[in-house]
Amino acid sequence: MAIEVRNVGKRFGDFVALEDVSITVGDGALTALLGPSGSGKSTLLRIIAGLETPDAGEVVIGGEDVTQTAARTRGVGFVFQHYAPFKHMTVHDNVAFGLSVRKRPKQEIGERVRELLGLVRLEGLAERYPSQLSGGQLQRMALARALAVQPQVLLLDEPFGALDAQVRAELREWLRRLHEEIHVTTVFVTHDQEEAMEVAEQIVVMNEGRIEQAGSPRDLYESPRNEFVMSFIGPVNRIGDAFLRPHDIQILPESDGTGTEALIERVVHLGFEVRVELKLHDGRDIWAQVTREEAQQLELREGQILSVRLPAPRVFSA
Amino acid sequence: MSSSGGGAMAVSPAPSGRLRAGSPAGSAGAGDRAARARKLGVRTAALGYLALLLLAPVLMIFYRTFEHGLAPVWSAITAPNAVHAFWLSLEIVAIAVPLNTVFGIGMALLLERGRFWGKGLLGLLIDLPFAISPVVVGLTLVLVYGKTGWFGNWLAGHGIQVIFSVPGMVIATAVVSLPFVARETMPVLRELGTDSEQAAETLGASAWQTFWRVTLPGIRWGVVYGVVLTTARALGEFGAVSIVSGRIEGQTQTLPLYVQDRFENFDPTGAYTAAVVLALLALATLLAMNMLTRHTRRRTPV
């Protein structure tokens, strides 16, 4: 089901959490709400779920205005940042909860739970308690629990926030594949631009309660609308009012005298990527991103003076 | 003393296990021994205090009760007034404890989850029974419900006698044991947070279902502990009940009142026997809680 948020505003006391926010999420899309903490992204997600009431505006799910509808009848699945497991219930009972409060027959519940535990790869752990699961397993249990009631919309609050790096990477990949499999309209909140770029089809960049820009990851990266989006999505060098991407900076062989003169202050090898920290002849610091091969060919080393060609910088009018 | 020994001394407040692991091999000596001695000292002091104040008197009561054999104990325990006091105590507990449990859980929810004006004041009010002497509680009840009281007259007109009868004793008991369930439940409720309740809500649970299936199981240890404390307090209550009851033998005498009555009437065996029964009832409550928590904890490692 498509989600439409129209002119939503929300205050907590004096703090303006959301101000005139409108977004559209297409049916079956996988969308990320991306922004720094305090940008209002979690509040927006909770408003879509019905866990918060907006002060102004409407929430429309599948063409129906649900602004006044209680969370329990909205048909949304919500995965909490810290998973919110029912600690006194087994994994099976956690996943079965939504069906058992609907008083479905036992046999149907059993079958559905088995199916879901298979989907999230927790087959053998049905009789465990949440305290006996790892973070990644809890996350998948929470997801199965949310999916059990066949929600029209799946909402995830910082789904990978509390996991260590390796589990995170695995789960991201897995969430994307799961989405391809079940195709439920999905919105997740994250502060990690890499995560948003990797998982989402559409990204909504938020800052200070407003939407800065919405679009595909590529759109946002290649044509950011303002300096916030430019600097939040992808690495960036800032020279005065101008912004340029580190990988757009070209390092030229020493003999070539056409570029700007620069001193290499540090070379950091990050595997395939090499980060070169430079001081330009006018004293400004920038850094360039080159591949391992380029760095080898150019024989880059610290203290070396060479010339660089800077791309046309992007300038955003205030 | 070597410098490493001095280092060990500096960290000696830490548990000795960690201390030993932290100090280099061979220098564990002096600091370690000092720490162990200090720990032993603290332990002895704590146990000694407990023995002097609690264990010795309780053992003494048991000894004095049974020092002349079982026959006098049996006749004391089967005395009609003793039996009546026993059942009356249980009756009052059976009414007051459930009342306070429901009230306490509701109050804890209100104070932890609610947002309203005067919440701080309400939190203070709840603790009032802890601060006020039970005798004063009893007196105030007489003032309100007694014959000359606010609506004692009106109640008497409708055939309801509160003071000098069971209703008043139940009220007095409920008042003095009021705060326990709320106070024990509130921190557990805070720790539980609202996430799991909201999760239940998004999964389609009604408020009622959420309370029974998520909130209550989540706070059950706090509630159980509160109930145990309430029961113990209700069983032992003397001051407030003493004033409200009028201490009519065989009618409004609870076990603690009966103990006092026997003691004053030069019947030590009767007093000690009733005291032992009270102690055993309290012990049974504690054991019941212990078994309950252990039984369910094994099934649900929370």
Short mmCIF file of C-alpha atoms in Angstrom, two decimals, chain A residues 46 51 71-72 76 78 80 84 86 88-89 97-98 100-103 129 131 145 149, chain B residues 195-196 198-206 209 213-214 217-218 220 299-302:
data_model
loop_
_atom_site.label_atom_id
_atom_site.label_comp_id
_atom_site.label_asym_id
_atom_site.label_seq_id
_atom_site.Cartn_x
_atom_site.Cartn_y
_atom_site.Cartn_z
CA ARG A 46 5.98 6.84 14.68
CA LEU A 51 2.23 5.74 17.90
CA ALA A 71 -2.13 2.08 15.87
CA ARG A 72 -3.76 -1.27 16.57
CA VAL A 76 1.25 -1.53 10.18
CA PHE A 78 6.58 -1.87 13.47
CA PHE A 80 11.48 -1.11 17.33
CA ALA A 84 10.94 -4.57 22.21
CA PHE A 86 8.17 -9.80 25.07
CA HIS A 88 8.53 -13.56 29.26
CA MET A 89 7.47 -15.33 26.07
CA PHE A 97 1.28 -12.70 19.58
CA GLY A 98 -0.48 -10.74 16.85
CA SER A 100 -3.27 -14.97 19.22
CA VAL A 101 -4.77 -11.60 20.22
CA ARG A 102 -6.90 -11.99 17.10
CA LYS A 103 -8.01 -15.35 18.47
CA TYR A 129 13.51 -16.96 25.29
CA SER A 131 17.39 -13.40 26.65
CA ARG A 145 6.53 -10.86 14.80
CA VAL A 149 -0.20 -10.10 11.05
CA ASP B 195 8.30 -0.21 23.88
CA SER B 196 6.89 -3.68 24.43
CA GLN B 198 3.55 -0.21 21.97
CA ALA B 199 4.72 -3.28 20.09
CA ALA B 200 1.66 -5.14 21.40
CA GLU B 201 -0.51 -2.24 20.29
CA THR B 202 0.84 -2.25 16.72
CA LEU B 203 0.24 -6.02 16.67
CA GLY B 204 -3.44 -5.38 17.27
CA ALA B 205 -3.78 -5.96 21.02
CA SER B 206 -6.42 -3.99 22.90
CA GLN B 209 -4.95 -7.54 26.25
CA ARG B 213 -0.32 -10.27 28.34
CA VAL B 214 2.55 -7.80 28.30
CA PRO B 217 3.91 -10.36 33.18
CA GLY B 218 6.62 -7.75 32.73
CA ARG B 220 5.22 -9.52 38.04
CA ARG B 299 10.96 -21.66 33.06
CA THR B 300 11.44 -18.09 31.91
CA PRO B 301 14.97 -16.77 32.20
CA VAL B 302 14.28 -13.07 32.20
#
